[in-house]
């Protein structure tokens, strides 16, 4: 039975056509929605801590949390757009939306990095003592959200591995940096409270912040590189190329000439186009059967792939 | 960097590769092989990979295309002196099942029926 149509112009099966993993897309939307709710609560708690404390570290934490929330919101919107499916304006699907969303995440992470770095430099130049009930609110929330973020990170990493999704990979990276940030802020605040009165303790917070900034920079660069290259339609990575060539070697006697292999990635989808020449002695049925076998083998071997066999 | 040299033997044409086949140098190899093939295919070809240190998937693609073309042209093709790193790539990609590979040039000449 066909699912009910959302509107008259959206074909009911487009999500099936453009996504080889409809159930997987649903899991991804569910995972991102959970992250969005967790992020909204985190943002509210951090804002409360910020208002009730005079800590510059908590101020930086608030900006970082805000940017992360925007990043998750963008990812959720992208997944919802993909879930609704593409219309005839997007014959290859809207997978690049995932790459664009990942790119936006990377840019937001760099913005976050600047906020933390500027704040850390200011604290190094003008060391101050932290105080207020907000510090305790922040300590409790770092523990709580450290546990939640760790669970979300592991979930996103599993989905990224299972569905070969750059968006979920970027989400896993994002949650990892959040766990790292939670740990560092926790240690930084705890040291500031426990070693109250020790002169050098004022430098703990900014140094911890700079280390968090370093980890965010590394994650942002990785996401930026992968998303940009995929947006430029870079060919598939070497190990996938080897899989394609292995299939062509396996079917070596079924075709007469290899004219061209083209490949690219669009979000979590992989497109492979192979142009083969066949002998004039082969019947149309034989050619079709050979092309079908090769296509089936490749689509089985390469997760999320749509293979087109062109006949020259 | 890839160096390609060809040596005429009475019974076969030997092509020796030196360096690495990357996505950049693969097109150079493809062009050279196509030009040699266009001159009128000799019945037997020997690709000496003794000095080939590395090949990417782009190089494998060239070998696959060339193997197909020589077969279609009724020629014979053998590879020799394949280094372990390249042999491993041949093994993983299933090329050892479709290509004729000999330990050295003399053995390859025998396989080509030229000795």
Coordinates of C-alpha atoms in Angstrom, one line a residue:
Chain A
X1 CA 0.0 0.0 0.0
X2 CA 1.3 3.5 -0.9
X3 CA 1.7 6.0 2.0
X4 CA -0.6 9.0 2.0
X5 CA 0.7 11.9 0.0
X6 CA 1.9 15.0 1.9
X7 CA 0.8 17.3 -1.0
X8 CA -0.5 16.9 -4.5
X9 CA 2.9 17.6 -6.2
X10 CA 5.1 15.3 -4.1
X11 CA 5.1 11.8 -5.6
X12 CA 4.6 9.3 -2.8
X13 CA 7.5 7.1 -3.6
X14 CA 10.2 9.7 -4.2
X15 CA 12.0 9.0 -0.9
X16 CA 12.3 5.4 -2.0
X17 CA 13.6 6.3 -5.4
X18 CA 16.2 8.7 -4.1
X19 CA 17.2 6.8 -1.0
X20 CA 18.3 3.2 -1.0
X21 CA 17.8 3.2 2.8
X22 CA 14.4 4.7 3.6
X23 CA 14.4 3.1 7.1
X24 CA 17.9 4.4 7.6
X25 CA 16.8 8.0 6.7
X26 CA 14.1 7.7 9.3
X27 CA 16.6 6.6 11.9
X28 CA 18.8 9.5 11.0
X29 CA 15.9 12.0 11.4
X30 CA 15.0 10.5 14.7
X31 CA 18.7 10.6 15.9
X32 CA 19.0 14.3 14.8
X33 CA 15.6 15.2 16.3
X34 CA 16.7 13.8 19.7
X35 CA 20.0 15.8 19.4
X36 CA 18.0 18.9 18.6
X37 CA 15.8 18.5 21.7
X38 CA 18.9 17.8 23.9
X39 CA 20.7 20.8 22.4
X40 CA 17.7 23.1 23.1
X41 CA 17.7 22.0 26.8
X42 CA 21.5 22.3 27.0
X43 CA 21.3 25.9 25.6
X44 CA 18.6 26.9 28.1
X45 CA 20.7 25.5 31.0
X46 CA 23.9 27.1 29.8
X47 CA 22.0 30.4 29.5
X48 CA 20.8 30.1 33.0
X49 CA 24.4 29.4 34.2
X50 CA 25.7 32.3 32.3
X51 CA 23.2 34.7 33.8
X52 CA 24.0 33.4 37.4
X53 CA 27.8 33.5 37.1
X54 CA 30.5 36.0 36.2
X55 CA 32.6 33.3 34.4
X56 CA 34.1 34.0 31.0
X57 CA 34.5 30.3 30.4
X58 CA 30.7 29.8 30.8
X59 CA 30.2 32.7 28.4
X60 CA 32.3 30.9 25.9
X61 CA 30.5 27.7 26.6
X62 CA 27.2 29.5 25.9
X63 CA 28.4 30.7 22.5
X64 CA 29.7 27.3 21.7
X65 CA 26.4 25.6 22.7
X66 CA 24.5 28.1 20.7
X67 CA 26.5 27.4 17.5
X68 CA 26.3 23.7 18.0
X69 CA 22.5 24.0 18.4
X70 CA 22.4 25.9 15.1
X71 CA 24.5 23.2 13.5
X72 CA 22.2 20.4 14.6
X73 CA 19.2 22.5 13.5
X74 CA 20.7 22.8 10.0
X75 CA 21.4 19.1 9.9
X76 CA 17.8 18.3 11.0
X77 CA 16.4 20.7 8.3
X78 CA 18.6 19.0 5.6
X79 CA 17.5 15.5 6.6
X80 CA 13.8 16.6 6.6
X81 CA 14.2 18.0 3.1
X82 CA 15.9 14.8 1.9
X83 CA 13.1 12.7 3.7
X84 CA 10.5 14.6 1.8
X85 CA 12.2 13.5 -1.4
X86 CA 13.1 15.4 -4.5
X87 CA 10.9 16.4 -7.4
X88 CA 11.7 16.5 -11.1
X89 CA 13.9 19.6 -10.5
X90 CA 16.4 17.3 -8.8
X91 CA 16.8 14.1 -10.9
X92 CA 19.9 13.0 -8.9
X93 CA 18.2 13.6 -5.5
X94 CA 19.1 16.3 -3.0
X95 CA 22.0 14.5 -1.4
X96 CA 24.3 17.5 -1.9
X97 CA 22.2 19.2 0.7
X98 CA 24.0 16.9 3.2
X99 CA 27.4 18.1 2.0
X100 CA 26.2 21.8 2.2
X101 CA 24.9 21.2 5.7
X102 CA 28.2 19.6 6.7
X103 CA 30.0 22.6 5.2
X104 CA 27.8 25.0 7.2
X105 CA 28.6 22.9 10.3
X106 CA 32.3 23.3 9.7
X107 CA 32.0 27.1 9.2
X108 CA 30.0 27.3 12.5
X109 CA 32.7 25.3 14.2
X110 CA 35.3 27.8 13.0
X111 CA 33.1 30.7 14.3
X112 CA 32.9 28.9 17.7
X113 CA 36.7 28.5 17.6
X114 CA 37.2 32.2 17.3
X115 CA 34.8 33.0 20.2
X116 CA 36.7 30.6 22.4
X117 CA 40.1 31.8 21.3
X118 CA 39.4 35.5 21.8
X119 CA 37.8 34.7 25.2
X120 CA 40.9 32.6 26.2
X121 CA 43.3 35.4 25.2
X122 CA 41.3 38.0 27.2
X123 CA 41.4 35.7 30.3
X124 CA 45.2 35.2 29.9
X125 CA 45.7 39.0 29.7
X126 CA 43.3 39.8 32.5
X127 CA 43.1 36.8 34.9
X128 CA 40.0 36.9 37.1
X129 CA 38.4 34.7 39.7
X130 CA 35.2 32.9 38.8
X131 CA 32.2 32.9 41.2
X132 CA 28.4 32.6 41.4
X133 CA 25.8 29.8 41.6
X134 CA 26.0 29.6 37.8
X135 CA 29.4 27.8 38.2
X136 CA 27.7 25.0 40.1
X137 CA 24.8 24.9 37.6
X138 CA 27.5 24.6 34.8
X139 CA 29.4 21.9 36.7
X140 CA 26.3 19.7 37.0
X141 CA 25.2 20.3 33.4
X142 CA 28.7 19.4 32.1
X143 CA 28.5 16.0 33.8
X144 CA 24.9 15.4 32.6
X145 CA 25.5 16.6 29.0
X146 CA 28.9 14.8 28.9
X147 CA 27.0 11.5 29.3
X148 CA 24.2 12.5 26.9
X149 CA 26.7 13.8 24.2
X150 CA 28.7 10.6 24.5
X151 CA 25.7 8.5 23.8
X152 CA 24.7 10.7 20.8
X153 CA 28.2 10.6 19.5
X154 CA 28.3 6.8 19.6
X155 CA 24.8 6.6 17.9
X156 CA 25.8 9.0 15.1
X157 CA 29.1 7.2 14.5
X158 CA 27.2 3.8 14.2
X159 CA 24.7 5.3 11.8
X160 CA 27.5 7.0 9.8
X161 CA 29.2 3.6 9.5
X162 CA 26.1 1.7 8.6
X163 CA 24.7 4.2 6.1
X164 CA 27.9 5.7 4.7
X165 CA 26.6 9.2 5.5
X166 CA 28.9 12.2 5.6
X167 CA 26.2 14.1 7.5
X168 CA 26.0 11.6 10.3
X169 CA 29.9 11.5 10.3
X170 CA 30.0 15.2 10.8
X171 CA 27.4 14.9 13.6
X172 CA 29.5 12.2 15.3
X173 CA 32.5 14.6 15.0
X174 CA 30.4 17.4 16.5
X175 CA 29.2 15.3 19.5
X176 CA 32.8 14.1 20.1
X177 CA 34.0 17.7 20.3
X178 CA 31.1 18.5 22.7
X179 CA 32.1 15.6 25.0
X180 CA 35.6 16.8 24.9
X181 CA 34.4 20.4 25.7
X182 CA 32.2 19.1 28.5
X183 CA 35.2 17.3 30.1
X184 CA 37.5 20.3 29.7
X185 CA 35.0 22.8 31.1
X186 CA 34.3 20.5 34.0
X187 CA 37.9 20.0 34.9
X188 CA 38.6 23.7 34.4
X189 CA 35.8 24.9 36.6
X190 CA 36.5 22.2 39.2
X191 CA 40.2 23.2 39.4
X192 CA 39.2 26.9 39.7
X193 CA 37.0 26.1 42.7
X194 CA 39.2 23.5 44.4
X195 CA 42.4 25.5 44.1
X196 CA 40.9 28.8 45.0
X197 CA 43.6 31.2 46.1
X198 CA 46.5 29.6 44.2
X199 CA 47.9 32.3 41.8
X200 CA 48.3 30.2 38.7
X201 CA 44.8 28.7 38.8
X202 CA 43.4 31.7 36.9
X203 CA 45.3 30.4 33.8
X204 CA 43.7 27.0 33.9
X205 CA 40.4 28.1 32.3
X206 CA 41.9 29.9 29.3
X207 CA 44.5 27.2 28.6
X208 CA 41.8 24.5 28.8
X209 CA 39.7 26.7 26.4
X210 CA 42.5 26.9 23.9
X211 CA 42.9 23.1 23.9
X212 CA 39.1 22.8 23.2
X213 CA 39.6 25.3 20.4
X214 CA 42.4 23.1 18.9
X215 CA 40.2 20.0 18.9
X216 CA 37.3 22.0 17.2
X217 CA 39.7 23.3 14.5
X218 CA 40.9 19.8 13.6
X219 CA 37.3 18.5 13.4
X220 CA 36.2 21.5 11.3
X221 CA 39.1 21.1 8.9
X222 CA 38.2 17.4 8.3
X223 CA 34.5 18.1 7.7
X224 CA 35.4 21.1 5.5
X225 CA 37.8 19.0 3.3
X226 CA 35.4 16.1 2.8
X227 CA 32.3 18.2 2.1
X228 CA 34.1 20.5 -0.3
X229 CA 35.6 17.7 -2.3
X230 CA 32.3 15.9 -2.6
X231 CA 30.6 19.1 -3.7
X232 CA 33.2 19.4 -6.5
X233 CA 32.2 15.8 -7.6
X234 CA 35.5 14.3 -6.7
X235 CA 35.7 10.7 -7.9
X236 CA 35.2 8.0 -5.3
X237 CA 38.1 7.1 -3.0
X238 CA 40.6 4.4 -4.0
X239 CA 39.1 1.5 -2.1
X240 CA 35.8 2.0 -3.8
X241 CA 37.5 2.3 -7.2
X242 CA 39.2 -1.0 -6.5
X243 CA 35.8 -2.6 -5.9
X244 CA 34.6 -1.2 -9.3
X245 CA 37.6 -2.6 -11.1
X246 CA 37.3 -5.9 -9.3
X247 CA 33.8 -6.3 -10.6
X248 CA 34.9 -5.4 -14.1
X249 CA 37.7 -8.0 -13.8
X250 CA 35.2 -10.5 -12.6
X251 CA 33.0 -9.9 -15.7
X252 CA 36.0 -9.5 -18.0
X253 CA 34.7 -11.9 -20.6
X254 CA 31.2 -10.4 -20.7
X255 CA 32.1 -7.2 -22.5
X256 CA 34.5 -6.2 -25.3
X257 CA 35.7 -2.8 -24.4
X258 CA 35.9 -0.5 -21.3
X259 CA 35.3 3.0 -22.5
X260 CA 34.8 5.0 -19.3
X261 CA 34.2 4.9 -15.6
X262 CA 32.7 8.0 -13.9
X263 CA 31.9 8.2 -10.2
X264 CA 30.8 10.8 -7.6
X265 CA 29.3 11.1 -4.2
X266 CA 26.2 13.1 -3.4
X267 CA 25.5 13.1 0.3
X268 CA 25.2 9.5 1.4
X269 CA 24.5 8.4 -2.2
X270 CA 27.2 7.1 -4.6
X271 CA 26.8 7.4 -8.3
X272 CA 28.8 5.2 -10.7
X273 CA 28.5 5.3 -14.5
X274 CA 30.4 2.7 -16.6
X275 CA 30.4 2.8 -20.4
X276 CA 31.1 -0.6 -22.0
X277 CA 31.5 -1.8 -25.5
X278 CA 30.0 -5.1 -26.5
X279 CA 30.7 -7.4 -29.4
X280 CA 28.4 -7.2 -32.4
X281 CA 28.0 -10.9 -32.2
X282 CA 26.3 -10.6 -28.8
X283 CA 22.5 -10.4 -28.8
X284 CA 20.7 -7.5 -27.2
X285 CA 19.4 -9.9 -24.5
X286 CA 23.0 -11.1 -23.7
X287 CA 24.2 -7.5 -23.5
X288 CA 21.3 -6.5 -21.2
X289 CA 21.9 -9.6 -19.0
X290 CA 25.6 -8.8 -18.7
X291 CA 24.9 -5.2 -17.8
X292 CA 22.3 -6.2 -15.3
X293 CA 24.7 -8.7 -13.6
X294 CA 27.5 -6.1 -13.3
X295 CA 25.1 -3.4 -12.0
X296 CA 23.6 -5.8 -9.4
X297 CA 27.1 -6.9 -8.2
X298 CA 28.3 -3.3 -7.8
X299 CA 25.2 -2.0 -6.1
X300 CA 25.5 -5.0 -3.7
X301 CA 29.2 -4.2 -3.0
X302 CA 29.0 -0.4 -2.7
X303 CA 26.6 0.7 -0.1
X304 CA 24.2 3.4 -1.1
X305 CA 25.2 3.2 -4.8
X306 CA 23.2 3.7 -8.0
X307 CA 25.1 2.2 -10.9
X308 CA 24.4 3.0 -14.5
X309 CA 25.9 0.7 -17.2
X310 CA 26.0 2.6 -20.5
X311 CA 26.4 0.7 -23.8
X312 CA 28.6 2.3 -26.4
Chain B
X1 CA 56.6 10.6 -12.2
X2 CA 56.4 7.8 -14.7
X3 CA 58.9 6.8 -17.4
X4 CA 57.8 4.7 -20.3
X5 CA 60.2 3.0 -22.6
X6 CA 59.5 0.5 -25.4
X7 CA 61.9 -2.0 -26.8
X8 CA 61.4 -4.0 -30.0
X9 CA 62.1 -7.7 -29.8
X10 CA 61.7 -9.9 -32.8
X11 CA 58.7 -11.6 -31.4
X12 CA 57.1 -9.0 -29.1
X13 CA 57.2 -5.4 -28.0
X14 CA 58.4 -4.8 -24.5
X15 CA 57.1 -1.8 -22.6
X16 CA 59.0 -0.9 -19.4
X17 CA 57.5 1.3 -16.7
X18 CA 59.5 3.1 -14.2
X19 CA 58.2 5.2 -11.3
X20 CA 54.6 5.5 -10.1
X21 CA 51.2 5.5 -11.8
X22 CA 49.0 8.1 -10.2
X23 CA 45.8 9.6 -11.5
X24 CA 48.0 12.3 -13.2
X25 CA 50.5 9.9 -14.9
X26 CA 47.8 7.3 -15.8
X27 CA 46.6 9.5 -18.7
X28 CA 50.2 9.6 -20.1
X29 CA 50.4 5.8 -20.0
X30 CA 47.0 5.5 -21.6
X31 CA 48.0 7.8 -24.4
X32 CA 51.3 6.0 -25.1
X33 CA 49.7 2.6 -25.1
X34 CA 46.9 3.8 -27.4
X35 CA 49.5 5.3 -29.8
X36 CA 51.5 2.1 -29.9
X37 CA 48.4 0.0 -30.4
X38 CA 47.3 2.4 -33.2
X39 CA 50.6 1.8 -35.1
X40 CA 49.4 -1.7 -35.9
X41 CA 49.2 -4.1 -33.0
X42 CA 52.0 -6.5 -32.7
X43 CA 50.7 -9.9 -31.9
X44 CA 52.5 -10.0 -28.5
X45 CA 53.1 -7.4 -25.8
X46 CA 55.2 -7.6 -22.7
X47 CA 54.8 -5.1 -19.9
X48 CA 57.8 -5.1 -17.6
X49 CA 56.8 -3.6 -14.3
X50 CA 60.2 -4.2 -12.6
X51 CA 60.7 -0.6 -11.8
X52 CA 57.1 0.3 -11.2
X53 CA 56.9 1.2 -7.5
X54 CA 53.2 2.0 -7.2
X55 CA 50.0 2.0 -9.1
X56 CA 46.7 3.7 -8.2
X57 CA 43.3 2.5 -9.4
X58 CA 43.8 4.9 -12.4
X59 CA 46.7 2.7 -13.5
X60 CA 44.7 -0.5 -13.0
X61 CA 42.0 1.0 -15.2
X62 CA 44.6 1.6 -18.0
X63 CA 45.9 -2.0 -17.7
X64 CA 42.3 -3.3 -17.8
X65 CA 41.5 -1.2 -20.9
X66 CA 44.7 -2.2 -22.6
X67 CA 44.2 -5.9 -21.8
X68 CA 40.7 -5.7 -23.4
X69 CA 42.0 -3.9 -26.5
X70 CA 44.9 -6.3 -27.1
X71 CA 42.5 -9.3 -26.7
X72 CA 40.0 -7.7 -29.1
X73 CA 42.8 -7.1 -31.6
X74 CA 43.8 -10.7 -31.3
X75 CA 47.0 -10.0 -29.6
X76 CA 48.6 -11.4 -26.4
X77 CA 49.7 -9.5 -23.3
X78 CA 51.9 -10.6 -20.4
X79 CA 53.2 -8.7 -17.4
X80 CA 56.6 -9.5 -15.7
X81 CA 58.8 -8.5 -12.8
X82 CA 55.8 -7.3 -10.8
X83 CA 57.0 -5.9 -7.4
X84 CA 55.2 -7.1 -4.3
X85 CA 53.4 -3.7 -3.7
X86 CA 51.9 -3.8 -7.2
X87 CA 51.3 -7.5 -7.1
X88 CA 49.2 -7.0 -3.9
X89 CA 47.0 -4.4 -5.7
X90 CA 46.6 -6.9 -8.7
X91 CA 45.6 -9.6 -6.2
X92 CA 43.1 -7.4 -4.3
X93 CA 41.5 -6.2 -7.5
X94 CA 41.2 -9.6 -9.0
X95 CA 43.5 -8.8 -11.9
X96 CA 45.6 -11.9 -11.2
X97 CA 42.6 -13.9 -12.5
X98 CA 42.5 -12.1 -15.9
X99 CA 46.1 -11.1 -16.6
X100 CA 49.0 -13.2 -17.6
X101 CA 51.7 -12.6 -15.0
X102 CA 55.2 -14.0 -15.2
X103 CA 58.1 -13.8 -12.7
X104 CA 60.6 -12.4 -15.3
X105 CA 60.9 -11.4 -18.9
X106 CA 62.1 -14.8 -20.1
X107 CA 59.2 -16.6 -18.5
X108 CA 56.8 -14.0 -19.9
X109 CA 58.3 -14.6 -23.4
X110 CA 57.5 -18.3 -23.0
X111 CA 53.9 -17.5 -21.9
X112 CA 53.6 -15.2 -25.0
X113 CA 54.7 -18.1 -27.1
X114 CA 57.7 -16.1 -28.3
X115 CA 60.5 -18.1 -26.8

